[in-house]
Amino acid sequence: MANKKESGSCQVQIKFITKQEQYAVPDTPFAVPTGITCTQLNTLVNQLLKENRSDISTTVDFDFLVRGEFLRQPLNEFLDDQHISHEEVVEVEYVEQHPTPEPMDCLMHDDWVSAVQVRNGWILTGCYDNTLHLWTKTGKHHLTIPGHSGPVKAVSWVYLTPTVGSFVSVSHDQTAMLWKWSVEENSVDCIHVCRGHERSLECVAVNEKSTHMATGGWDTLLKIWTTAMREKPSEAAEQVGESDETEVKRAKLDGSAKSHIKTPIMTLKGHREAISAVVWTDDQEIATSSWDHTLRVWDAELGGLKSEIAGNKSFFDMSYSPLNKAVITASADRHIRLYDLRSTEGTIVKGTYTSHTQWVQSVKWSTTDEHLFISGGHDCQVLLWDTRSPRAPLYNLEGHEDKVMCCDWSNPRYMVSGGADKTVRVFKSRLLPDSLGNDEDKYEL
């Protein structure tokens, strides 16, 4: 005890740095107690701002980083844990603290909500009662869309304009359905039923150009499809060939005259168990996660496997960020892991984030900040993370009363999640990046 007290009373040289120029202070090194806390560092920076910046009159809350990791304990404990000498000048970076997300709406459904994605001001959800739903960002229910004969496991927007939209859903009924939505008429038609999988589907993703989509499921196969829509059954038959003409006729006999059968343009084999997630890393490359404990990268243009990363647990979900070229994964062992798919040297896992107490079911990167992501788990928690804070999440977005099954952050304004409590919870981000500028309106309709 005496040594700890003595260590806390000693001093260490620190130098404040920041990338946020509006909060810059002189970077002259000065001595502080080695046991200084984040609260004390925050008070110190605000004193420096008050002395050196006449344009800042209010107190600003900051987070502090040392060697790229958020400080969540007294400085001396962090230095000891990281084996950093108390004799050197320690650079302490400070960033404005992420504001607490604001809870908004609770969207009530009739069954488990297993899929959700936001585009502009519209929320698309999929449920275990085989239905899809469209909601406004303010929580108003817009449409109920029947069609599948099994639980809906994933949804993805293809495109959305002020007058027309398109989206895809995949289901336990072994099909993917491509839908066309007339915004003005408030009507939805299933244009294509995509057949080819032999067991339940789990995931779907549309590429950035909205020209192709990829699906995966319990038959262990990755299939690639076009998103192009045909309006006439005859055109669909010409497109897919003679072998599928009978399928088109069968769909008509079944009362689905508007829905044309679509077949995949490519099937890729390799996984040994269910494909749990699929993401496009670019227009020619796809990454998948699986229950077989592997992540795989595929050539979507030529076909074939490009690389494979082996984990030690089943992967339940994966999200890719074009901002940092990294993926985060959800697993049964309560951990979220960060991988660099391009890495060929060093450790395979670049970061581990542990706070969930049960299975992590869903993860999703921010589309505007390379450090931020959200996660949802069977412990009823939705957590907001910063990759620089592996020891603890930034916030717990509370509200769910049963396991969380899906989450989405496609619209930077809204963090949304769905679960077995038959609800979708919506949280609004109070911090939008400066890079959005006047483009903020594109996220609303």
Coordinates of C-alpha atoms in Angstrom, one line a residue:
M1 CA 0.0 0.0 0.0
A2 CA 2.8 2.4 0.8
N3 CA 4.4 1.9 -2.6
K4 CA 1.2 2.6 -4.4
K5 CA 0.6 5.8 -2.4
E6 CA 4.2 6.8 -3.1
S7 CA 3.8 6.1 -6.8
G8 CA 0.6 8.2 -6.9
S9 CA 2.4 11.2 -5.2
C10 CA 5.3 11.2 -7.7
Q11 CA 5.2 13.3 -10.9
V12 CA 5.4 12.6 -14.6
Q13 CA 5.9 14.8 -17.6
I14 CA 3.0 15.0 -20.0
K15 CA 2.3 16.9 -23.2
F16 CA -1.2 17.6 -24.5
I17 CA -1.9 17.1 -28.2
T18 CA -5.1 17.1 -30.2
K19 CA -6.2 16.7 -33.8
Q20 CA -9.2 19.0 -33.1
E21 CA -7.7 22.4 -33.9
Q22 CA -10.5 24.3 -32.3
Y23 CA -9.4 23.0 -29.0
A24 CA -5.6 23.2 -29.4
V25 CA -3.5 24.4 -26.4
P26 CA 0.2 24.9 -26.1
D27 CA 2.1 21.6 -26.3
T28 CA 4.7 22.5 -23.7
P29 CA 5.5 19.6 -21.4
F30 CA 4.7 20.0 -17.7
A31 CA 4.6 17.9 -14.6
V32 CA 1.5 16.3 -13.1
P33 CA 1.0 13.7 -10.4
T34 CA 1.4 10.2 -11.8
G35 CA -1.9 9.2 -10.3
I36 CA -3.8 11.9 -12.2
T37 CA -7.3 10.8 -13.3
C38 CA -9.3 11.6 -16.4
T39 CA -11.5 14.0 -14.5
Q40 CA -8.5 15.9 -13.3
L41 CA -7.0 15.9 -16.8
N42 CA -10.3 17.3 -18.1
T43 CA -10.2 20.1 -15.6
L44 CA -6.6 20.9 -16.5
V45 CA -7.3 21.1 -20.3
N46 CA -10.3 23.3 -19.7
Q47 CA -8.1 25.6 -17.6
L48 CA -5.6 25.8 -20.4
L49 CA -8.3 26.5 -22.9
K50 CA -9.7 29.3 -20.7
E51 CA -6.2 30.9 -20.4
N52 CA -5.3 30.6 -24.1
R53 CA -8.6 30.6 -26.0
S54 CA -10.9 33.6 -25.6
D55 CA -13.4 32.0 -28.1
I56 CA -14.2 29.1 -25.7
S57 CA -16.3 30.1 -22.7
T58 CA -18.0 26.8 -21.7
T59 CA -16.6 23.7 -20.2
V60 CA -15.9 20.9 -22.8
D61 CA -15.9 17.2 -21.8
F62 CA -12.9 15.4 -23.2
D63 CA -11.6 11.8 -23.5
F64 CA -7.9 11.1 -23.3
L65 CA -5.7 8.7 -25.2
V66 CA -2.2 7.4 -24.5
R67 CA -0.6 5.5 -27.3
G68 CA -3.9 5.2 -29.1
E69 CA -6.0 3.8 -26.3
F70 CA -8.5 5.6 -24.1
L71 CA -7.5 6.3 -20.6
R72 CA -10.0 4.6 -18.2
Q73 CA -7.9 4.5 -15.0
P74 CA -5.4 6.7 -13.2
L75 CA -2.4 7.5 -15.4
N76 CA 0.2 5.6 -13.3
E77 CA -1.8 2.4 -13.5
F78 CA -2.2 2.7 -17.2
L79 CA 1.6 3.4 -17.6
D80 CA 2.4 0.3 -15.5
D81 CA 0.0 -1.9 -17.4
Q82 CA 1.5 -0.8 -20.8
H83 CA 5.1 -1.0 -19.5
I84 CA 5.6 2.7 -20.2
S85 CA 8.4 4.4 -18.3
H86 CA 7.4 7.2 -15.8
E87 CA 10.6 9.0 -16.8
E88 CA 9.7 9.8 -20.4
V89 CA 7.4 12.6 -21.6
V90 CA 4.0 11.1 -22.1
E91 CA 1.9 12.4 -25.0
V92 CA -1.7 12.6 -23.9
E93 CA -4.1 13.2 -26.8
Y94 CA -7.5 14.6 -26.0
V95 CA -10.7 14.4 -28.1
E96 CA -14.1 15.8 -27.5
Q97 CA -16.2 13.2 -25.7
H98 CA -18.9 11.5 -27.7
P99 CA -22.3 12.8 -26.5
T100 CA -24.8 10.4 -25.0
P101 CA -27.1 9.0 -27.7
E102 CA -30.7 10.2 -27.3
P103 CA -33.4 7.5 -27.0
M104 CA -36.2 8.1 -29.4
D105 CA -38.8 5.6 -30.5
C106 CA -39.9 2.1 -29.7
L107 CA -41.4 0.4 -32.7
M108 CA -43.8 -2.4 -31.7
H109 CA -44.0 -5.6 -33.8
D110 CA -46.1 -8.8 -33.5
D111 CA -43.1 -11.2 -33.3
W112 CA -39.3 -11.3 -32.9
V113 CA -37.5 -8.6 -35.0
S114 CA -34.5 -10.4 -36.7
A115 CA -33.6 -7.8 -39.4
V116 CA -33.4 -4.1 -39.7
Q117 CA -31.8 -1.5 -42.0
V118 CA -32.3 2.2 -42.3
R119 CA -32.1 4.2 -45.6
N120 CA -32.6 8.0 -45.5
G121 CA -35.6 8.5 -43.2
W122 CA -37.1 5.0 -43.7
I123 CA -36.6 1.9 -41.4
L124 CA -37.1 -1.5 -43.0
T125 CA -37.6 -4.4 -40.6
G126 CA -38.1 -8.2 -40.9
C127 CA -39.8 -10.5 -38.4
Y128 CA -40.2 -14.1 -37.4
D129 CA -43.9 -13.9 -38.4
N130 CA -42.7 -13.9 -42.0
T131 CA -43.5 -10.2 -42.6
L132 CA -41.6 -7.1 -43.6
H133 CA -42.4 -3.6 -42.3
L134 CA -41.7 -0.1 -43.3
W135 CA -41.6 2.7 -40.7
T136 CA -40.8 6.4 -40.8
K137 CA -37.9 7.7 -38.7
T138 CA -40.4 9.2 -36.4
G139 CA -41.9 5.8 -35.5
K140 CA -45.0 5.8 -37.7
H141 CA -45.8 2.4 -39.2
H142 CA -46.1 2.7 -43.0
L143 CA -46.6 -0.8 -44.5
T144 CA -46.8 -4.4 -43.6
I145 CA -45.5 -6.6 -46.4
P146 CA -46.4 -10.3 -46.5
G147 CA -44.8 -12.7 -48.9
H148 CA -42.3 -15.1 -47.3
S149 CA -43.4 -18.4 -45.9
G150 CA -40.8 -18.5 -43.2
P151 CA -39.1 -16.1 -40.7
V152 CA -37.2 -13.2 -42.3
K153 CA -33.6 -13.3 -41.3
A154 CA -32.0 -10.3 -43.1
V155 CA -32.9 -7.3 -45.2
S156 CA -31.0 -4.8 -47.3
W157 CA -31.9 -1.7 -49.3
V158 CA -31.0 -1.8 -53.0
Y159 CA -31.8 1.9 -53.7
L160 CA -34.2 4.6 -52.6
T161 CA -35.3 7.8 -54.4
P162 CA -38.1 10.2 -53.3
T163 CA -40.5 8.3 -55.6
V164 CA -39.4 4.7 -55.8
G165 CA -37.3 2.2 -53.8
S166 CA -36.1 -1.3 -53.9
F167 CA -35.0 -3.7 -51.2
V168 CA -34.2 -7.4 -50.7
S169 CA -35.2 -9.8 -47.9
V170 CA -34.0 -13.4 -47.2
S171 CA -35.8 -16.0 -45.2
H172 CA -35.9 -19.5 -43.7
D173 CA -38.1 -20.4 -46.7
Q174 CA -34.9 -20.7 -48.7
T175 CA -35.6 -17.7 -50.9
A176 CA -34.5 -14.1 -51.4
M177 CA -37.2 -11.7 -52.6
L178 CA -36.5 -8.5 -54.5
W179 CA -39.2 -5.9 -53.9
K180 CA -40.1 -2.6 -55.6
W181 CA -41.8 0.1 -53.5
S182 CA -43.8 2.9 -55.0
V183 CA -43.4 5.7 -52.4
E184 CA -46.1 7.9 -53.8
E185 CA -48.7 5.1 -54.1
N186 CA -47.5 3.4 -50.9
S187 CA -47.5 0.0 -52.6
V188 CA -44.9 -2.8 -52.7
D189 CA -44.6 -5.6 -55.3
C190 CA -42.3 -8.6 -55.2
I191 CA -40.6 -8.5 -58.6
H192 CA -38.3 -11.5 -58.2
V193 CA -38.2 -14.6 -56.1
C194 CA -34.5 -15.7 -56.0
R195 CA -34.2 -19.5 -55.9
G196 CA -31.1 -21.6 -55.7
H197 CA -30.4 -22.2 -52.0
E198 CA -31.3 -25.5 -50.5
R199 CA -31.6 -24.6 -46.9
S200 CA -32.5 -21.5 -44.8
L201 CA -30.9 -18.2 -45.7
E202 CA -29.2 -16.1 -43.0
C203 CA -27.7 -13.0 -44.7
V204 CA -27.7 -10.7 -47.7
A205 CA -25.7 -7.7 -48.8
V206 CA -25.9 -5.4 -51.8
N207 CA -22.8 -3.9 -53.3
E208 CA -22.1 -0.2 -53.3
K209 CA -23.2 0.3 -57.0
S210 CA -26.5 -1.5 -56.2
T211 CA -25.9 -3.8 -59.2
H212 CA -25.4 -7.1 -57.4
M213 CA -26.2 -8.8 -54.1
A214 CA -24.8 -11.8 -52.3
T215 CA -26.6 -14.3 -50.1
G216 CA -25.5 -17.1 -47.7
G217 CA -27.2 -19.5 -45.3
W218 CA -27.3 -23.0 -43.9
D219 CA -26.5 -24.8 -47.2
T220 CA -22.9 -23.3 -46.7
L221 CA -23.0 -21.8 -50.2
L222 CA -22.3 -18.1 -51.2
K223 CA -24.4 -17.1 -54.1
I224 CA -24.2 -13.9 -56.2
W225 CA -27.1 -12.4 -58.0
T226 CA -27.9 -9.3 -60.1
T227 CA -30.4 -6.8 -58.7
A228 CA -31.7 -5.9 -62.2
M229 CA -35.5 -6.2 -62.4
R230 CA -37.5 -7.6 -65.2
E231 CA -41.1 -6.5 -65.7
K232 CA -42.3 -9.2 -67.9
P233 CA -42.3 -13.0 -67.3
S234 CA -41.1 -13.6 -70.9
E235 CA -38.1 -11.4 -70.3
A236 CA -37.3 -13.3 -67.1
A237 CA -37.5 -16.6 -69.0
E238 CA -35.1 -15.3 -71.6
Q239 CA -32.7 -14.0 -69.0
V240 CA -32.5 -17.2 -66.9
G241 CA -32.8 -19.7 -69.8
E242 CA -35.1 -22.6 -70.8
S243 CA -34.4 -24.6 -67.6
D244 CA -36.1 -22.0 -65.5
E245 CA -39.0 -21.2 -67.8
T246 CA -41.1 -23.8 -65.9
E247 CA -40.3 -22.1 -62.7
V248 CA -41.8 -18.8 -64.1
K249 CA -44.9 -20.7 -65.2
R250 CA -45.2 -22.4 -61.8
A251 CA -44.9 -19.0 -60.0
K252 CA -47.8 -17.8 -62.2
L253 CA -49.9 -20.8 -61.3
D254 CA -49.2 -20.3 -57.7
G255 CA -50.7 -16.8 -57.9
S256 CA -47.3 -15.0 -58.0
A257 CA -47.7 -13.7 -61.6
K258 CA -45.9 -10.5 -60.8
S259 CA -42.9 -12.3 -59.3
H260 CA -40.3 -13.7 -61.8
I261 CA -37.9 -16.4 -60.8
K262 CA -34.2 -15.2 -60.6
T263 CA -31.3 -17.6 -60.4
P264 CA -27.7 -16.9 -59.2
I265 CA -25.0 -15.8 -61.6
M266 CA -22.3 -17.4 -59.4
T267 CA -22.1 -20.0 -56.6
L268 CA -19.0 -20.3 -54.4
K269 CA -18.3 -23.3 -52.2
G270 CA -15.9 -23.6 -49.3
H271 CA -17.5 -23.1 -46.0
R272 CA -18.3 -26.2 -44.0
E273 CA -21.2 -24.8 -41.9
A274 CA -23.7 -22.0 -42.2
I275 CA -22.7 -18.6 -43.6
S276 CA -23.8 -16.1 -40.9
A277 CA -22.8 -12.8 -42.6
V278 CA -21.7 -11.5 -46.0
V279 CA -20.2 -8.1 -46.8
W280 CA -18.9 -6.5 -50.0
T281 CA -15.4 -5.1 -49.4
D282 CA -15.5 -3.6 -52.9
D283 CA -17.4 -4.4 -56.2
Q284 CA -15.1 -7.4 -56.9
E285 CA -14.6 -8.8 -53.5
I286 CA -16.8 -10.4 -50.8
A287 CA -16.1 -11.4 -47.3
T288 CA -18.1 -14.0 -45.3
S289 CA -18.2 -15.2 -41.7
S290 CA -19.4 -18.7 -40.8
W291 CA -20.4 -21.0 -38.0
D292 CA -17.3 -23.1 -39.1
H293 CA -15.1 -20.6 -37.2
T294 CA -13.7 -19.0 -40.4
L295 CA -13.7 -15.7 -42.2
R296 CA -13.2 -16.0 -46.0
V297 CA -12.5 -13.5 -48.7
W298 CA -13.8 -14.3 -52.2
D299 CA -13.3 -13.0 -55.7
A300 CA -16.7 -11.9 -56.8
E301 CA -15.6 -11.3 -60.4
L302 CA -13.7 -14.4 -61.3
G303 CA -14.9 -16.7 -58.5
G304 CA -12.8 -18.6 -56.1
L305 CA -11.4 -18.2 -52.6
K306 CA -8.7 -15.5 -52.1
S307 CA -7.9 -15.9 -48.4
E308 CA -9.1 -17.4 -45.1
I309 CA -8.8 -16.5 -41.5
A310 CA -9.5 -19.2 -38.8
G311 CA -11.0 -18.2 -35.5
N312 CA -11.7 -20.3 -32.4
K313 CA -15.4 -19.9 -32.1
S314 CA -18.4 -19.7 -34.4
F315 CA -19.0 -16.3 -36.0
F316 CA -22.5 -15.0 -35.8
D317 CA -22.1 -11.6 -37.6
M318 CA -19.5 -9.4 -39.3
S319 CA -19.4 -5.8 -40.4
Y320 CA -16.9 -4.2 -42.8
S321 CA -15.8 -0.5 -42.8
P322 CA -14.5 1.1 -46.0
L323 CA -13.1 3.9 -43.8
N324 CA -10.5 1.7 -42.0
K325 CA -10.7 -1.5 -44.2
A326 CA -11.3 -3.6 -41.1
V327 CA -14.0 -6.0 -40.1
I328 CA -15.5 -6.6 -36.7
T329 CA -17.1 -9.9 -35.7
A330 CA -19.6 -11.2 -33.2
S331 CA -19.1 -14.6 -31.6
A332 CA -20.5 -17.1 -29.0
D333 CA -17.7 -16.4 -26.5
R334 CA -19.0 -12.9 -25.7
H335 CA -16.1 -11.2 -27.5
I336 CA -16.1 -8.8 -30.4
R337 CA -12.9 -9.0 -32.5
L338 CA -11.4 -6.6 -35.0
Y339 CA -9.6 -8.1 -38.0
D340 CA -7.6 -6.5 -40.9
L341 CA -8.4 -8.8 -43.8
R342 CA -5.3 -7.5 -45.7
S343 CA -2.9 -8.2 -42.9
T344 CA -0.3 -10.9 -43.6
E345 CA 2.1 -10.2 -40.6
G346 CA 1.7 -10.0 -36.9
T347 CA -1.3 -11.0 -34.9
I348 CA -4.4 -11.9 -36.8
V349 CA -6.8 -10.2 -34.2
K350 CA -6.1 -6.5 -34.1
G351 CA -8.5 -5.8 -31.2
T352 CA -10.8 -7.5 -28.7
Y353 CA -13.8 -5.9 -27.1
T354 CA -15.4 -7.6 -24.1
S355 CA -18.4 -6.3 -22.1
H356 CA -21.3 -8.5 -23.2
T357 CA -22.2 -11.2 -20.8
Q358 CA -23.8 -13.6 -23.4
W359 CA -23.6 -14.3 -27.1
V360 CA -22.9 -11.3 -29.3
Q361 CA -25.4 -11.6 -32.1
S362 CA -25.0 -8.5 -34.2
V363 CA -22.3 -5.8 -35.0
K364 CA -22.3 -2.7 -37.2
W365 CA -19.7 -0.1 -38.0
S366 CA -20.5 3.6 -38.1
T367 CA -20.5 4.9 -41.7
T368 CA -18.9 8.2 -40.8
D369 CA -16.4 7.5 -38.0
E370 CA -13.7 4.8 -38.5
H371 CA -13.5 4.2 -34.7
L372 CA -17.1 3.7 -33.8
F373 CA -19.4 0.7 -33.9
I374 CA -22.4 -0.8 -32.2
S375 CA -23.2 -4.3 -31.0
G376 CA -26.2 -6.3 -29.8
G377 CA -26.2 -9.5 -27.7
H378 CA -28.4 -12.1 -26.0
D379 CA -27.8 -10.2 -22.8
C380 CA -30.4 -7.6 -24.0
Q381 CA -27.7 -5.0 -24.4
V382 CA -26.9 -2.7 -27.3
L383 CA -23.5 -1.1 -26.8
L384 CA -21.7 1.8 -28.5
W385 CA -18.0 1.2 -28.8
D386 CA -14.9 3.1 -29.8
T387 CA -12.1 0.9 -31.1
R388 CA -9.6 2.9 -28.9
S389 CA -11.5 1.8 -25.8
P390 CA -11.2 -2.0 -25.6
R391 CA -11.8 -2.1 -21.9
A392 CA -15.3 -0.7 -21.9
P393 CA -18.0 0.6 -24.3
L394 CA -18.8 4.3 -24.5
Y395 CA -22.5 3.8 -23.8
N396 CA -25.1 1.1 -23.1
L397 CA -28.2 1.9 -25.2
E398 CA -30.7 0.5 -22.8
G399 CA -34.3 -0.5 -23.5
H400 CA -34.5 -4.1 -24.8
E401 CA -36.1 -6.6 -22.4
D402 CA -35.0 -9.7 -24.3
K403 CA -32.1 -10.8 -26.6
V404 CA -31.0 -8.4 -29.3
M405 CA -31.1 -10.1 -32.7
C406 CA -30.0 -7.3 -35.1
C407 CA -28.6 -3.7 -35.2
D408 CA -27.9 -1.1 -37.8
W409 CA -26.2 2.2 -38.1
S410 CA -26.4 2.8 -41.9
N411 CA -27.8 6.3 -41.3
P412 CA -25.3 8.2 -39.2
R413 CA -28.2 9.9 -37.4
Y414 CA -29.8 6.8 -36.0
M415 CA -28.6 3.7 -34.2
V416 CA -31.4 1.0 -34.4
S417 CA -31.8 -2.5 -33.0
G418 CA -34.4 -5.2 -33.0
G419 CA -34.9 -8.1 -30.7
A420 CA -36.9 -11.0 -29.2
D421 CA -38.9 -8.5 -27.2
K422 CA -40.7 -7.7 -30.5
T423 CA -39.4 -4.1 -30.6
V424 CA -37.1 -1.9 -32.6
R425 CA -35.3 0.7 -30.5
V426 CA -34.1 3.9 -32.1
F427 CA -31.4 6.1 -30.7
K428 CA -30.4 9.4 -32.2
S429 CA -26.7 10.4 -32.4
R430 CA -26.2 13.9 -31.1
L431 CA -22.8 14.2 -32.8
L432 CA -22.7 14.3 -36.6
P433 CA -19.3 14.6 -38.3
D434 CA -18.3 17.9 -39.9
S435 CA -17.6 16.0 -43.1
L436 CA -21.4 15.7 -43.7
G437 CA -21.7 19.4 -44.1
N438 CA -24.7 20.3 -46.2
D439 CA -25.2 16.6 -47.1
E440 CA -27.0 16.0 -43.8
D441 CA -30.3 16.4 -45.7
K442 CA -29.6 13.4 -47.8
Y443 CA -30.2 11.2 -44.8
E444 CA -33.8 12.4 -44.6
L445 CA -36.8 12.3 -47.0

